[in-house]
Coordinates of C-alpha atoms (C1' of nucleotides) in Angstrom, one line a residue:
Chain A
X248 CA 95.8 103.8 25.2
X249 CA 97.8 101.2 26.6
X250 CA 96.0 98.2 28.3
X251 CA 97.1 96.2 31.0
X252 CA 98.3 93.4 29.7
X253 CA 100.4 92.1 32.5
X254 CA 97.7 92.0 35.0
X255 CA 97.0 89.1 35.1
X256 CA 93.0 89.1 37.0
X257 CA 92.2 85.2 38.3
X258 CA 88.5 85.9 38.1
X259 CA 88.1 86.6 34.7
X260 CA 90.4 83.6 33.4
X261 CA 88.1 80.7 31.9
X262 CA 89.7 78.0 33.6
X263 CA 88.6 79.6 37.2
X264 CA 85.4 80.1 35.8
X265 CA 84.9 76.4 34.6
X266 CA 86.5 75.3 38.0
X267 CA 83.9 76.9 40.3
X268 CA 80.9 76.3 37.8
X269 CA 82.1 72.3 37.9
X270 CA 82.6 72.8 42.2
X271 CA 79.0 74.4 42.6
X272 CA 77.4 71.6 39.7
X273 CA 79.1 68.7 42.0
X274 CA 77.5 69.7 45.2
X275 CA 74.0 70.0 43.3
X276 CA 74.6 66.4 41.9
X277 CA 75.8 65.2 45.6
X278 CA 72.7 66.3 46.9
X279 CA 70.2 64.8 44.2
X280 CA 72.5 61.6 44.0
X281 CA 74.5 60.8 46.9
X282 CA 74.9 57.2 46.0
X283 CA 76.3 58.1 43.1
X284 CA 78.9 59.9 41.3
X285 CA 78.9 61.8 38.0
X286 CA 81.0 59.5 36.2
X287 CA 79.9 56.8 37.9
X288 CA 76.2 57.7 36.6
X289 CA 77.3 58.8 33.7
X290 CA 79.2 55.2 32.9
X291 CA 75.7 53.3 34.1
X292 CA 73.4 55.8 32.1
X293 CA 75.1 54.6 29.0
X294 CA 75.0 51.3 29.2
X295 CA 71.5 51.8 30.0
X296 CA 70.9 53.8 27.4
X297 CA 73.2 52.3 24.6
X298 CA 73.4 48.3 25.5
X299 CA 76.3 46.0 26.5
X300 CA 80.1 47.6 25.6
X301 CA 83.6 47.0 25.7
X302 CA 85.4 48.8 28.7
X303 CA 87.4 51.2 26.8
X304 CA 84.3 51.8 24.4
X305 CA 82.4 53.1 27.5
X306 CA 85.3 55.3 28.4
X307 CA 85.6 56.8 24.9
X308 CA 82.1 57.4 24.8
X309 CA 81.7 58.9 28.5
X310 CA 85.4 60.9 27.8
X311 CA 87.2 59.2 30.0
X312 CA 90.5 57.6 29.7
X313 CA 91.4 54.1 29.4
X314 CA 92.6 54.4 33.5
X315 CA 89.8 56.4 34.7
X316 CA 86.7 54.1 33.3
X317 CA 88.6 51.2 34.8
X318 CA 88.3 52.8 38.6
X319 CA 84.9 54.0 37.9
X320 CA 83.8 50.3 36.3
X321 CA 85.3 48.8 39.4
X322 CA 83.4 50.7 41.9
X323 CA 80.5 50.0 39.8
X324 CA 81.3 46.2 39.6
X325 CA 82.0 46.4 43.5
X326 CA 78.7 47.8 44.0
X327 CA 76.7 45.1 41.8
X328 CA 75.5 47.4 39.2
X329 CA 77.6 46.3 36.6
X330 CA 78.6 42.6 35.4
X331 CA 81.8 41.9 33.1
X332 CA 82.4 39.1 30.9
X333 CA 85.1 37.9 28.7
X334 CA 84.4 38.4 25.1
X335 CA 84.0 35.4 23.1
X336 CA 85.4 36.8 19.7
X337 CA 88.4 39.0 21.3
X338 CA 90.0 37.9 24.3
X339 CA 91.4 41.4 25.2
X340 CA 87.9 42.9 25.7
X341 CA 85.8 42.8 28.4
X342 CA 82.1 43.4 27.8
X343 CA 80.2 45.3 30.4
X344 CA 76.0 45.3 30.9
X345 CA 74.2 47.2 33.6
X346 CA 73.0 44.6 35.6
X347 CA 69.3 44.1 37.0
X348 CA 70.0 46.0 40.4
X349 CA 72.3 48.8 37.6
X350 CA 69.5 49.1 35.7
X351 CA 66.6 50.0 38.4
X352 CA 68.9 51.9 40.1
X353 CA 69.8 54.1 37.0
X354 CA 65.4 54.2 36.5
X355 CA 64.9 55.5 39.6
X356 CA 67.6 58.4 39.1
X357 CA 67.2 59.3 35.8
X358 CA 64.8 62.1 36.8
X359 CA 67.1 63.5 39.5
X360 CA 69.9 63.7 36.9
X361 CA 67.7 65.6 35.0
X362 CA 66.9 68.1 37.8
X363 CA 70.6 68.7 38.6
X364 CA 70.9 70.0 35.2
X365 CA 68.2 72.1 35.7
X366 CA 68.8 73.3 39.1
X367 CA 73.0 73.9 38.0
X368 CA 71.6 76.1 35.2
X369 CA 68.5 77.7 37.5
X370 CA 70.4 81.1 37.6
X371 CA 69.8 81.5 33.9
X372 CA 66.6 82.4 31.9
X373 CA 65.4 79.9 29.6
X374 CA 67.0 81.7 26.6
X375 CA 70.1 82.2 28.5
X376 CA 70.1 78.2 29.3
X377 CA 69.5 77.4 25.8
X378 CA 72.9 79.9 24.8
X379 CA 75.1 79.0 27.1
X380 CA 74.7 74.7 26.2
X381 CA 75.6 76.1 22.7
X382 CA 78.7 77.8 23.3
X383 CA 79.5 75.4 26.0
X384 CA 79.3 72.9 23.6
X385 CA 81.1 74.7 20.9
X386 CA 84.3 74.1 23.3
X387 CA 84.1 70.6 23.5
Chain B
X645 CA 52.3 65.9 22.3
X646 CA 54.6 63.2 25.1
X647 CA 58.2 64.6 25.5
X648 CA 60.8 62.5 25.9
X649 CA 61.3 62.8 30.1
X650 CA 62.8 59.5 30.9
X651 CA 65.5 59.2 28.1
X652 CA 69.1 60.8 29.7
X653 CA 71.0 62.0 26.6
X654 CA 74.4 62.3 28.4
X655 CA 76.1 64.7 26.1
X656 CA 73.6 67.1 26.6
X657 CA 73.9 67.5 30.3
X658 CA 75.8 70.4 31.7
X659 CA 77.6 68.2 33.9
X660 CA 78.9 66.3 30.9
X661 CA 80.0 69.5 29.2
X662 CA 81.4 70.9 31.6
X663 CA 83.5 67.8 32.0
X664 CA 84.7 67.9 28.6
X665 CA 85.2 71.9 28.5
X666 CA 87.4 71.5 31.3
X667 CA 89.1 68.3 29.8
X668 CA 89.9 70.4 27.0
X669 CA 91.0 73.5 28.8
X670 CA 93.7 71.7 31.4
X671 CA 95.0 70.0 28.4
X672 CA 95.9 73.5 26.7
X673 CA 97.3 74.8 30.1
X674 CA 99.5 71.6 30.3
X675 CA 100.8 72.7 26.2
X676 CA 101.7 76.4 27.0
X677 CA 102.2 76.1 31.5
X678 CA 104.7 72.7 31.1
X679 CA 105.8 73.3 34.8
X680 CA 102.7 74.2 36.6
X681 CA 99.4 73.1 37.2
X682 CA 96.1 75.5 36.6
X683 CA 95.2 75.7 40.8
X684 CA 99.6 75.9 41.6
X685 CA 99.9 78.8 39.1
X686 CA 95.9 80.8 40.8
X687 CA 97.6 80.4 44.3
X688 CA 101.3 82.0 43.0
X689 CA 99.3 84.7 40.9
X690 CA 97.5 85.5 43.9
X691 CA 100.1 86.0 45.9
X692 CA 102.1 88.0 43.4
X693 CA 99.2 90.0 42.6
X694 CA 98.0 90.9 46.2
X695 CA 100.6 90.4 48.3
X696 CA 101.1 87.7 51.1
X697 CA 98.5 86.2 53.2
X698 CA 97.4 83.0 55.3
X699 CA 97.2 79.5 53.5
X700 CA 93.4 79.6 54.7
X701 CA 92.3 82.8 53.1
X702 CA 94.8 82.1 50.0
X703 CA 92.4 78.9 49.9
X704 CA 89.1 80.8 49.5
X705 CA 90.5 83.8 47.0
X706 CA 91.6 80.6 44.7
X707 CA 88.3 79.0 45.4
X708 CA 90.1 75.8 47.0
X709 CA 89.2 74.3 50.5
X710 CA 91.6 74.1 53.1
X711 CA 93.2 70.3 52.6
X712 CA 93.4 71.0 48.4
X713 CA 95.0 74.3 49.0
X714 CA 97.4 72.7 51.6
X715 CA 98.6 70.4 49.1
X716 CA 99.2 72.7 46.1
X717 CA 101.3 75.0 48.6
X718 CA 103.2 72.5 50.1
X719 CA 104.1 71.8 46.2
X720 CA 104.7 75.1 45.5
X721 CA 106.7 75.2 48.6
X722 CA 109.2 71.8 47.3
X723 CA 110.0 73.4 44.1
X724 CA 111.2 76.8 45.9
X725 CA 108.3 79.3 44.6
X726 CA 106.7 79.9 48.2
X727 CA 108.0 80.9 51.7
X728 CA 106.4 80.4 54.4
X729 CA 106.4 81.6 58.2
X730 CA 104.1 81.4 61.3
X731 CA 102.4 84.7 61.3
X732 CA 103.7 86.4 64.8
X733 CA 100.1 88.1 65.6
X734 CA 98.4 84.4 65.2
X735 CA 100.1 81.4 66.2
X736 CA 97.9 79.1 64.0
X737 CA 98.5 81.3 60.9
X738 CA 101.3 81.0 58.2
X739 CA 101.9 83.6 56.4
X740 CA 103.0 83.0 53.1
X741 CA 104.7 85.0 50.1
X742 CA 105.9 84.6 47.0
X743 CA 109.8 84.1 46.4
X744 CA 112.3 85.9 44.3
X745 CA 112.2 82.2 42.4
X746 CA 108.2 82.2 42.5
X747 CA 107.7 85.8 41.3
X748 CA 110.0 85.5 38.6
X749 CA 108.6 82.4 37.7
X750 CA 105.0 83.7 37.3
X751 CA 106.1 86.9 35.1
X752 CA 107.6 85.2 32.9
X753 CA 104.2 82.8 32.5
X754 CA 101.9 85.6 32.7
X755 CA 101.5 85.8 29.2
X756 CA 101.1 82.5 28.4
X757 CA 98.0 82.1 30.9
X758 CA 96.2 84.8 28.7
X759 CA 97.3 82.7 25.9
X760 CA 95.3 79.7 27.4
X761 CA 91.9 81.7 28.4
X762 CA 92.2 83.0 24.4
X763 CA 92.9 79.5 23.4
X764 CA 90.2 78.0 25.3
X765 CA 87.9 80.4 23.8
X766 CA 89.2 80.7 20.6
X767 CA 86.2 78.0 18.5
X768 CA 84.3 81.2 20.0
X769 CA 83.5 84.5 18.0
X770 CA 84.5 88.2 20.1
X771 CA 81.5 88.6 21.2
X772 CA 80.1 85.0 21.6
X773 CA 83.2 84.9 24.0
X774 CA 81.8 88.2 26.4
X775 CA 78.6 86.4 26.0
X776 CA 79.7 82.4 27.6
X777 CA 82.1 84.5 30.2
X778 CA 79.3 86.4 31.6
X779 CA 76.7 83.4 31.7
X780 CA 79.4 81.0 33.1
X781 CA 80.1 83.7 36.0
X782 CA 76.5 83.1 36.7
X783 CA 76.5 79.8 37.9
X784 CA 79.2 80.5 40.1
Chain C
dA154 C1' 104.5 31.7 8.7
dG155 C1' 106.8 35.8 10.5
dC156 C1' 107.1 40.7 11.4
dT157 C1' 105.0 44.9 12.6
dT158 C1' 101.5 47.7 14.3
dA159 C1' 97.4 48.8 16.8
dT160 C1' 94.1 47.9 20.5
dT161 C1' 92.7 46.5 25.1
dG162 C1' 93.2 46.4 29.7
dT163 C1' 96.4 47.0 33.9
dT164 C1' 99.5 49.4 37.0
dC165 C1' 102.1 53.2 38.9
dG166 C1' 102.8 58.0 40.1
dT167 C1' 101.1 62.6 40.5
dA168 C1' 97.6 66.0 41.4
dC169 C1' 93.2 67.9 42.5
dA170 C1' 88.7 67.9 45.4
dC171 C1' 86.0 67.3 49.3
dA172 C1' 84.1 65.2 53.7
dA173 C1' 85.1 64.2 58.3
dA174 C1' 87.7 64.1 62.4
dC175 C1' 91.2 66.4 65.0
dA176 C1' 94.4 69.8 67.6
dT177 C1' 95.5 74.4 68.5
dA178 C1' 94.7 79.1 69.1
dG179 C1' 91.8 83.5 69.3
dA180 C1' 87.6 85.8 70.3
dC181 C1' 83.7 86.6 72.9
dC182 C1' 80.7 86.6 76.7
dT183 C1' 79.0 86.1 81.4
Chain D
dA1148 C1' 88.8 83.4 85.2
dG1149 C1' 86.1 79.9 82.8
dG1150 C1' 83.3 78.3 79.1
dT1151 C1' 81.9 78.5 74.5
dC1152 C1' 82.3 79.4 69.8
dT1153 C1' 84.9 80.1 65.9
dA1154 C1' 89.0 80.1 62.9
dT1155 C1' 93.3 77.8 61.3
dG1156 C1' 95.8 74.2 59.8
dT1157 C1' 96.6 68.9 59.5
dT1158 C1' 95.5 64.2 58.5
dT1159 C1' 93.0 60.4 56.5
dG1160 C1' 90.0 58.2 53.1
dT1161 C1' 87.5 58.1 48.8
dG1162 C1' 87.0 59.3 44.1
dT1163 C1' 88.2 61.4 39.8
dA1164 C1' 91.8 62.6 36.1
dC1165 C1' 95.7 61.8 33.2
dG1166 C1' 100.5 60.4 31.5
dA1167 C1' 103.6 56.7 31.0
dA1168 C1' 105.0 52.1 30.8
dC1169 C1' 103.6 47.4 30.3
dA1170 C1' 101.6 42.5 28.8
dA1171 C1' 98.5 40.2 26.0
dT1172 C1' 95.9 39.8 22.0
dA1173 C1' 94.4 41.0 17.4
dA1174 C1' 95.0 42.5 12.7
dG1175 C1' 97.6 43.7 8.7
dC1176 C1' 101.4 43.1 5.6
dT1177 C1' 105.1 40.7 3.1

DNA sequence: AGCTTATTGTTCGTACACAAACATAGACCT
DNA sequence: AGGTCTATGTTTGTGTACGAACAATAAGCT
């Protein structure tokens, strides 16, 4: 039996796959969270969540590079939910909190955030949800 | 029994994984695809697998608007791998096609796209793989 | 101390991705 | 024919993403 290994079929290649699932997530989040993007939440949620950090400590922990945190702490900084300091003990670092304004805003999201997750995974059944994170997951 | 509804655990947010999946992914089409990006090499494949068409409808078979698909033919078009020509039926149209270059270019890349899709999946088991392809179509 | 190496943040260049505004060209309808 | 609606492509602006090169600082080693 000889397969068809030259055809080469768009729609079933992973990276298409992950490409429209990531188009169709970002429209959800836009709609739940206009003021805010996904990395930009992301970045804010964490320092919420986990307390004052070092720029490129944010980054690593959100998986972003050292050149994309710094554009999304800026926009962040711009927008006053954010302050940056010099740190005392290294003078390379630069210790980012969520300010005040960061910190309600993040509050009064959080449960949104949580409904684009549900409402990007509504076409699957709970067991289906619970799967698919797995294996999603698995290819990290 | 209170569940935990206002803590945001970031990394288990399909946003987040999603993120990271594709992270991962683009960095093994960049190992094995040097010389073309993931959307350039969907929008040659397509039109070496079904013939030439209009940038527009190209755009929406590839599952890119009409200012990102714009961009990624006018690269394909510098480096030689596209021709284009007004369509003679529709003045706004261009029609475009694949050239001798392009077409040569994308067989001999064929198999290393398949390579990717089995790379990505590979921390995956046969049929765990059938299983995260089919739930990942559904949040298309 | 002096040298080397690693880390932190910045800048530049390239490439998606999408919204919005625009110009042109077809299609349709009365 | 004239008017409306739609489709096609372009341009601009904002926001990720990442590689590469860079300066400043820190840490480790001899």
């Amino acid at each position: 039996m000889e397969s068809d290994t030259t055809e080469y079929i768009l729609d079933r290649q992973v990276g298409f796959l992950l490409r429209r699932a990531t188009q169709r997530h970002l429209a959800i989040f836009a709609t739940q969270i206009p003021d805010l993007t996904p990395t930009q939440f992301a970045a804010l949620a964490k320092l919420c969540e986990a307390g004052p950090e070092s720029q490129n400590a944010l980054g690593r922990q959100t998986a972003m590079d050292a050149a994309t945190i710094k554009g999304v702490i800026d926009r962040l900084r711009a927008k006053g939910l954010v302050t940056a300091g010099r740190d005392p003990g290294d003078q390379r670092r630069i210790t980012l909190a969520a300010s005040s304004q960061g910190r309600a805003l993040y509050e009064a999201r959080v449960a949104q955030a949580q409904a684009v997750t549900r409402d990007t995974l509504a076409p699957l059944t709970e067991s289906e949800r619970d799967c698919f994170l797995a294996l999603l997951a698995k290819l990290t």
